[in-house]
Coordinates of C-alpha atoms (C1' of nucleotides) in Angstrom, one line a residue:
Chain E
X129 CA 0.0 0.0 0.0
X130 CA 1.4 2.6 -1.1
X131 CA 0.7 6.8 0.9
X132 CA -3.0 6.4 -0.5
X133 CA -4.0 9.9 -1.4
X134 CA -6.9 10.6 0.6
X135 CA -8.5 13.6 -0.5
X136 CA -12.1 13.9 1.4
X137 CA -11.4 13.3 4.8
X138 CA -15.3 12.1 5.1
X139 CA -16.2 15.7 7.1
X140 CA -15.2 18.4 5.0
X141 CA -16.8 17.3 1.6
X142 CA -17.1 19.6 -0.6
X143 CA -18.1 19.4 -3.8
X144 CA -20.0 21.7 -6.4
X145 CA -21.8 24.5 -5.3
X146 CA -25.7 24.2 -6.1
X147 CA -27.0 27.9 -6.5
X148 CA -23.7 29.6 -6.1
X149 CA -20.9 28.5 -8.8
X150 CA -17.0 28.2 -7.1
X151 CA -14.7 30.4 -9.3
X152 CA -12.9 28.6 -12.0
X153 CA -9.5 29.1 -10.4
X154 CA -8.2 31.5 -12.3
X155 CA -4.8 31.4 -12.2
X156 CA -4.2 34.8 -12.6
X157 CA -0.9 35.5 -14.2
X158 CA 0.9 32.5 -12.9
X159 CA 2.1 33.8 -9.0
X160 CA 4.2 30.5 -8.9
X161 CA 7.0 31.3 -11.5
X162 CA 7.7 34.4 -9.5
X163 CA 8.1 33.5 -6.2
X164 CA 11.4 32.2 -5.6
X165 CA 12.2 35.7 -6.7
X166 CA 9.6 37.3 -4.2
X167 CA 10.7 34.6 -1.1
X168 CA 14.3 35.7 -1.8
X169 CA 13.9 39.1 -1.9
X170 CA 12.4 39.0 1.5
X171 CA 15.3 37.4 3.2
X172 CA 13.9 33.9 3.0
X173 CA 15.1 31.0 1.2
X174 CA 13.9 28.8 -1.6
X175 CA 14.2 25.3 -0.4
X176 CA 13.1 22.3 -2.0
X177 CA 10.5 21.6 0.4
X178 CA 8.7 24.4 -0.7
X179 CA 8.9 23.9 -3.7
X180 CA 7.1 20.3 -3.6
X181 CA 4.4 22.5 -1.0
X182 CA 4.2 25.1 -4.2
X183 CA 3.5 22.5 -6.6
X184 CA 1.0 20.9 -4.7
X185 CA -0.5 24.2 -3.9
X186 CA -0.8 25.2 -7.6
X187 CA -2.7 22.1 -8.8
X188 CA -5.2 22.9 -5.8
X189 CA -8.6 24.5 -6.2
X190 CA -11.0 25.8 -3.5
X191 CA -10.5 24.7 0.1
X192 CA -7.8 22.4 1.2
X193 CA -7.2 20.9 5.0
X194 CA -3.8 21.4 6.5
X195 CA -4.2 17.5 6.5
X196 CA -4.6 17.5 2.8
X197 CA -1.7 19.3 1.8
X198 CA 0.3 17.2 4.1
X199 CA -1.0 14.2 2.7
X200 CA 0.0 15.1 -0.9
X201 CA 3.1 16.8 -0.4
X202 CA 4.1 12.9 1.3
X203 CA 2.9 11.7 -2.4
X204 CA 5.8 13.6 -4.0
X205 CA 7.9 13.5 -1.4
X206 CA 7.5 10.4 1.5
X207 CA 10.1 12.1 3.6
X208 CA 7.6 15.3 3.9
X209 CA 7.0 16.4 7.9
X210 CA 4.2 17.8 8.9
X211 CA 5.8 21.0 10.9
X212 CA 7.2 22.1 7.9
X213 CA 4.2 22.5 5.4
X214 CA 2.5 23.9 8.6
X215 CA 5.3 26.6 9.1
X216 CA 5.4 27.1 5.2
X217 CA 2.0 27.5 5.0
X218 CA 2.6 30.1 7.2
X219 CA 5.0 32.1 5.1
X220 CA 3.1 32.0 2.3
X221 CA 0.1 33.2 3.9
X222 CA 1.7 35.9 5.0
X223 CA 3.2 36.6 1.0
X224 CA -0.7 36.7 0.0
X225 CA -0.7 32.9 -1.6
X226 CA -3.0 31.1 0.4
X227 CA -5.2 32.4 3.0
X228 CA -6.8 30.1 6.1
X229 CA -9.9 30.1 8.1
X230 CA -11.2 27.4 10.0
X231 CA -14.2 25.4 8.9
X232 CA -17.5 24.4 10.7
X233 CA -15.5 21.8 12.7
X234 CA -12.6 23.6 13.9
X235 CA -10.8 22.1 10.8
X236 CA -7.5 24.7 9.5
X237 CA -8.9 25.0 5.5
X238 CA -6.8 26.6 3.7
X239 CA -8.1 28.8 0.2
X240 CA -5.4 29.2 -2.4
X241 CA -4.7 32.4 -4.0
X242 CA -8.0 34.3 -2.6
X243 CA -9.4 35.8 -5.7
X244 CA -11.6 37.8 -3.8
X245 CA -12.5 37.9 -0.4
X246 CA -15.1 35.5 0.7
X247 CA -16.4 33.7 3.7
X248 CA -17.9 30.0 3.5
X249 CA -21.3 28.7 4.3
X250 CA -21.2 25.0 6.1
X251 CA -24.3 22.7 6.3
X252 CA -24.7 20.5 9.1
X253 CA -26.8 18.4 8.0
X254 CA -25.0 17.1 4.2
X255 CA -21.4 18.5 5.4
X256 CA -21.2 21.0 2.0
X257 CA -19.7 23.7 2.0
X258 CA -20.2 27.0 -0.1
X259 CA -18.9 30.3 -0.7
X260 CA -20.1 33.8 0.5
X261 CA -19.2 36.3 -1.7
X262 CA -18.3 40.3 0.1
X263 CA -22.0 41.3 -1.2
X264 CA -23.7 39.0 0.4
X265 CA -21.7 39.3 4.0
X266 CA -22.0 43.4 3.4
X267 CA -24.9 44.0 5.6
X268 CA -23.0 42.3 8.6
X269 CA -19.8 44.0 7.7
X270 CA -21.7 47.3 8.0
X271 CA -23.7 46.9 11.3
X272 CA -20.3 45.9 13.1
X273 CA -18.9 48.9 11.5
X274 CA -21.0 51.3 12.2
X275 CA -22.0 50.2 15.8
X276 CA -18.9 48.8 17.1
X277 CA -16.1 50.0 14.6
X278 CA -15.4 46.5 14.3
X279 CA -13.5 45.3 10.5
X280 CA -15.0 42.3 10.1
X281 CA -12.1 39.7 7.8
X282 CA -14.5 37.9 5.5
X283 CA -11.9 35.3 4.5
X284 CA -12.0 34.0 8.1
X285 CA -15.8 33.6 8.5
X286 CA -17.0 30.4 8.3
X287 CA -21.3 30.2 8.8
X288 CA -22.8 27.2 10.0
X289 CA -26.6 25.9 9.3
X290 CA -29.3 24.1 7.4
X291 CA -28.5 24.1 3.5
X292 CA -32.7 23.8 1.8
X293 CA -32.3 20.5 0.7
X294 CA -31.3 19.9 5.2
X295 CA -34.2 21.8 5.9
X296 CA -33.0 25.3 5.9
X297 CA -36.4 26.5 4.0
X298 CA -39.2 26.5 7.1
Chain I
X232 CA 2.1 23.0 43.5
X233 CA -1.8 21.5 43.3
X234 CA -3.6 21.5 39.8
X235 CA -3.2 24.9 39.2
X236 CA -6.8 26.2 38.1
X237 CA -5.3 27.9 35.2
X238 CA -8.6 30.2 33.8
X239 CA -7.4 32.5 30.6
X240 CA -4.8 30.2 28.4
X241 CA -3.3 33.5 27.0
X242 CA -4.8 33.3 23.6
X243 CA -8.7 33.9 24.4
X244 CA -9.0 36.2 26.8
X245 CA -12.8 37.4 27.1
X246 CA -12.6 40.5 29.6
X247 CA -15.4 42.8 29.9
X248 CA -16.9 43.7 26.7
X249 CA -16.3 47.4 25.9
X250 CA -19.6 48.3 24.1
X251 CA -22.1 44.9 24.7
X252 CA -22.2 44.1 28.3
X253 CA -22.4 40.4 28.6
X254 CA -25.5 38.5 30.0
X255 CA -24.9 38.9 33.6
X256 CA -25.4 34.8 34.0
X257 CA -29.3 35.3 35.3
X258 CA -29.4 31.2 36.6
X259 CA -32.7 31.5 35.4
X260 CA -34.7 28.6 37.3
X261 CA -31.8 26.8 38.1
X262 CA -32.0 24.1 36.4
X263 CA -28.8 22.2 37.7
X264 CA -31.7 21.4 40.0
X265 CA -34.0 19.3 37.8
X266 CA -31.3 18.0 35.7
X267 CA -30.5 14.2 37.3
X268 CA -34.3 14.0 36.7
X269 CA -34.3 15.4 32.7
X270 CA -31.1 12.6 32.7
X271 CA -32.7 10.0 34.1
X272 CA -36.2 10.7 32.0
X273 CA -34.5 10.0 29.3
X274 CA -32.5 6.8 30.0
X275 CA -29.2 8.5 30.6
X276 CA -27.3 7.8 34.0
X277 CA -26.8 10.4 36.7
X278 CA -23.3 9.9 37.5
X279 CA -20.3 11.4 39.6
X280 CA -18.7 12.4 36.8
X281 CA -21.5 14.1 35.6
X282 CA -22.2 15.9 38.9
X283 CA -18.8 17.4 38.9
X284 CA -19.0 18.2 35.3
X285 CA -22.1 20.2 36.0
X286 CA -21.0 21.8 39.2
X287 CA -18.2 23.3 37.7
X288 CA -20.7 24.5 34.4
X289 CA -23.0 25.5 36.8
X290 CA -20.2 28.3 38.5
X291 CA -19.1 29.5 34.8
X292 CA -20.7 32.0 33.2
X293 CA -19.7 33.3 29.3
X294 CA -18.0 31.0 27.3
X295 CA -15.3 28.4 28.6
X296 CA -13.2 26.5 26.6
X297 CA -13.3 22.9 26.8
X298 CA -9.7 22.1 28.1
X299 CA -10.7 25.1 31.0
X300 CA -13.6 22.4 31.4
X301 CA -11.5 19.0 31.9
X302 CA -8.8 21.3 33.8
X303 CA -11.8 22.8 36.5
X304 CA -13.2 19.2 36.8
X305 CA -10.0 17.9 37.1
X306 CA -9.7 20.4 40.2
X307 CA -12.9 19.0 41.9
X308 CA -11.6 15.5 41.1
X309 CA -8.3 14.5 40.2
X310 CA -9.1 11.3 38.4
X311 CA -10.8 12.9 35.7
X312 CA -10.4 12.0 32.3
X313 CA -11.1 14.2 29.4
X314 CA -12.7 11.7 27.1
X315 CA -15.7 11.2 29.6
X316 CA -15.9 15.0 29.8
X317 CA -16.0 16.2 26.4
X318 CA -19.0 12.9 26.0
X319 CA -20.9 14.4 28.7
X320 CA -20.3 17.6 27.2
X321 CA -21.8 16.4 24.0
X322 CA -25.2 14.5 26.2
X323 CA -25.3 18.2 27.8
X324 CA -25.7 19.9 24.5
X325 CA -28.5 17.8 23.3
X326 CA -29.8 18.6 26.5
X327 CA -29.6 22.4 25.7
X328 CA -27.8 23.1 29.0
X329 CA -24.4 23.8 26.8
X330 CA -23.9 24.9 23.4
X331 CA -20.7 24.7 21.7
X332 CA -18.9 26.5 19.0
X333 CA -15.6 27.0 17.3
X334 CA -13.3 30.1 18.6
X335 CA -11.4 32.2 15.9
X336 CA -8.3 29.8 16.7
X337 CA -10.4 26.7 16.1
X338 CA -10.9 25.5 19.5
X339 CA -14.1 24.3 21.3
X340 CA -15.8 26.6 23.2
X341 CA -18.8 26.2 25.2
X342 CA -21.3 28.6 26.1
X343 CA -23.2 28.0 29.5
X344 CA -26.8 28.3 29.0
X345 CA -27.7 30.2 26.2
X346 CA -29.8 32.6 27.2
X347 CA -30.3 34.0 23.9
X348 CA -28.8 33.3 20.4
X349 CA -25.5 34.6 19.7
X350 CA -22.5 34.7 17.9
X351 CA -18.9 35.7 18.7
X352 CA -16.9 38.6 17.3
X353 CA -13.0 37.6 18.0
X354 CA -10.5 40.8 17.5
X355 CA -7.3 39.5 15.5
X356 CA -5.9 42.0 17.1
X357 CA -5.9 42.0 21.0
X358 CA -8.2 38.6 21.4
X359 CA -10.6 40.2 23.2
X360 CA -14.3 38.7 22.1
X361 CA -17.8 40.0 22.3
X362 CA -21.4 38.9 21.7
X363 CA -23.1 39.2 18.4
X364 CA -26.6 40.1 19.3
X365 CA -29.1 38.3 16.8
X366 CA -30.7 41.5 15.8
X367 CA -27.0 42.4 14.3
X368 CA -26.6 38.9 12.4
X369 CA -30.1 39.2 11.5
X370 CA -29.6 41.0 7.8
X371 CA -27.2 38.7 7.1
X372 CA -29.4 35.7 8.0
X373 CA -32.0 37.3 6.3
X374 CA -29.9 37.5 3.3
X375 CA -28.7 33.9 3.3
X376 CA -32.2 32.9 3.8
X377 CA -33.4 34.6 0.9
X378 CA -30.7 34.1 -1.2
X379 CA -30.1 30.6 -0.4
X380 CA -33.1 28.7 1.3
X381 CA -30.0 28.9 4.3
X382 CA -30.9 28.6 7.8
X383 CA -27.8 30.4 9.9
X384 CA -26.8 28.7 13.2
X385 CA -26.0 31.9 15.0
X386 CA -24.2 30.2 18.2
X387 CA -21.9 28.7 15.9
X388 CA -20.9 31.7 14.3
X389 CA -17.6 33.5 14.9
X390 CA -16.3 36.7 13.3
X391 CA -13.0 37.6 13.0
X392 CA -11.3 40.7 12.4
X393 CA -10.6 44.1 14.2
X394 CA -12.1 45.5 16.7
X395 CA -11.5 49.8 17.2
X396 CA -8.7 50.2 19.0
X397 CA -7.1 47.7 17.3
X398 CA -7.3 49.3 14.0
X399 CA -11.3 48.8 13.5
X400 CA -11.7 52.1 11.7
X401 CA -10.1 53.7 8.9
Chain L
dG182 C1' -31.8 -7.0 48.6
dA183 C1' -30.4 -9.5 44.4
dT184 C1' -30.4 -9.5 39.3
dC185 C1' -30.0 -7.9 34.8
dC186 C1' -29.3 -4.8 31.0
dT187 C1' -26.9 -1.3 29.0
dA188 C1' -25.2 3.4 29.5
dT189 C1' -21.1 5.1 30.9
dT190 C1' -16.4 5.1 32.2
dG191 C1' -11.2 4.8 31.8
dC192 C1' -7.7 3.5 28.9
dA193 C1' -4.9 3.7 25.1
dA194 C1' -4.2 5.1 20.7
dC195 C1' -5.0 8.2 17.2
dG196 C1' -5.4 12.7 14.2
dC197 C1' -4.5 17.6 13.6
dG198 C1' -1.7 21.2 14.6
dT199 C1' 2.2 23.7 17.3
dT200 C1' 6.6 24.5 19.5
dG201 C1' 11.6 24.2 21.2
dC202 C1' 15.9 22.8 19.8
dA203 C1' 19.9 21.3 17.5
dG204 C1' 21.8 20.2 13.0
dT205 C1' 21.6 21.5 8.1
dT206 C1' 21.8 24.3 4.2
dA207 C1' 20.6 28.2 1.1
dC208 C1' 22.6 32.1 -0.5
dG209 C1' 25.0 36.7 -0.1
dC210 C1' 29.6 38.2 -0.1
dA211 C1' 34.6 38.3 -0.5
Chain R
dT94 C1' 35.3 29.0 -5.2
dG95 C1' 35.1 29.1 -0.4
dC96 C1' 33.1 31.2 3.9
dG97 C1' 29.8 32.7 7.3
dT98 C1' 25.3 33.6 9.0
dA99 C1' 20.9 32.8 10.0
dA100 C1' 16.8 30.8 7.8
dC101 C1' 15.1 26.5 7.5
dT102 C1' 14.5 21.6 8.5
dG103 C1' 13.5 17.3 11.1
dC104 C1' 12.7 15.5 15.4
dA105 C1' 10.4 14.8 19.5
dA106 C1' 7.2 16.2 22.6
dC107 C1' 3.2 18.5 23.6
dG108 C1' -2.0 20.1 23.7
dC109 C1' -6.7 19.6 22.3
dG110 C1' -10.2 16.6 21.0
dT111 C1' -12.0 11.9 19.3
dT112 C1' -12.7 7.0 19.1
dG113 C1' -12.8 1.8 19.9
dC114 C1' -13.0 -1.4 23.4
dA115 C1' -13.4 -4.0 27.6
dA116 C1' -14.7 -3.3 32.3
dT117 C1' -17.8 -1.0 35.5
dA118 C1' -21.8 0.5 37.7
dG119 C1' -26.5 3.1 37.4
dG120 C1' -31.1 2.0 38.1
dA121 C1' -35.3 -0.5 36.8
dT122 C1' -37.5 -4.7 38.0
dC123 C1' -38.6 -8.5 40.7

DNA sequence: GATCCTATTGCAACGCGTTGCAGTTACGCA
DNA sequence: TGCGTAACTGCAACGCGTTGCAATAGGATC
């Protein structure tokens, strides 16, 4: 048995969105080629480890667990440790590349190359998932402003509930 | 040294909210009273464990984390395990006496007795947190149920981001 | 009070994520 | 090309929370 690639860790399906459509992952102008540039000119150092975490990063979509990327960064490279993607992770989060929140379970998810900002939508009945786009979360963002001068960071809400087809209409 | 009843673990402090004074834990009817009764009604065992577990919810108010939980029950009984207490904790929420939900850093945390619907707002900044009142998520639920056929879960919700003083306004 | 059924407990192991530390290595510079 | 520094890695251990399993013990019934 080889390391199985286990990609739904049977909690955090989630697959197409029903009403609102997932952005085709744009791949706006390539990021990847320029980052060893970007890392180095920060200091920080282009390491083969990171590289193997890019690569698996830039064939990613939509949401991925911590877990996930660990998992398939052990595909390309069994001697892969978990600290390091973790701490990698963190640099790159901190360059723009990825961006994470934590899901309905407590779960690290982890969105690569926000195209825009966006908060997610969790079911608790059928374990979905969805995106909220800025518009919809405005109204929220607005009555913490204005009440409690409070800047609400989309990218980190996650909403929990009843999807329709769970029961969510009355 | 004895099992030192450590309270705030340094990354969620919840001090005194600034602008929404918390519920000011009313014990409405006591129920702590009734409850081996509700338990046994229902098939469940009234056990030690259990009494501890609800002695020590029963003198926390707010929201406590569940390691704060296993580490206060521990206090009143030094044999306690955590697996028993985070199962009872999971018979006490069907039981509406706790209610949990995920902090901005992912952990558990239970809320005492919800008095009312509410979320969290978590400040990235200096990790203070306050009550969302349901009147303040209500456009938003409003326009996830419209939108979406979306029932929110308010007492799971959690929003990050930063509070005034930390940089709230422009 | 004795008996029986099964809910509950404690244990041990696991999974995810973090952290401290010592050894390694990328990479700027001479 | 060789050197030095400090960023980075891998390891080991930890913390929080969950789960499977065998043993225990509520509590209903007789």
């Amino acid at each position: 048995m080889t390391a199985s690639r286990q990609v739904a860790p049977a909690r955090s399906a989630a697959p197409s969105a029903p009403s609102g459509p997932s952005a085709p992952s744009a791949t706006a102008t390539a990021p990847w080629d320029e980052l060893p540039a970007r890392i180095r000119a920060r200091g920080l150092r282009w390491t083969p480890q990171r590289r193997i975490l890019l690569e698996v990063l830039s064939r990613s979509e939509g949401h991925v667990t911590g877990a996930e990327l660990v998992e398939r960064c052990r595909a390309a490279d069994p001697s892969t440790v978990p600290s390091t993607v973790y701490r990698t992770l963190d640099v790159l989060e901190e360059l723009g590349i990825v961006q994470h929140a934590h899901g309905a379970d407590g779960r690290e998810e982890f969105h690569v190359l926000p195209v825009s900002q966006h908060g997610h939508l969790h079911c608790l009945g059928c374990h979905q998932s969805w995106e909220i786009s800025s518009d919809e979360a405005a109204a929220l963002g607005r009555v913490l402003e204005r009440e409690r001068g409070f800047a609400m960071d989309l990218s980190h809400l996650t909403v929990s509930g009843h999807c329709r087809a769970c029961g969510g209409d009355g």
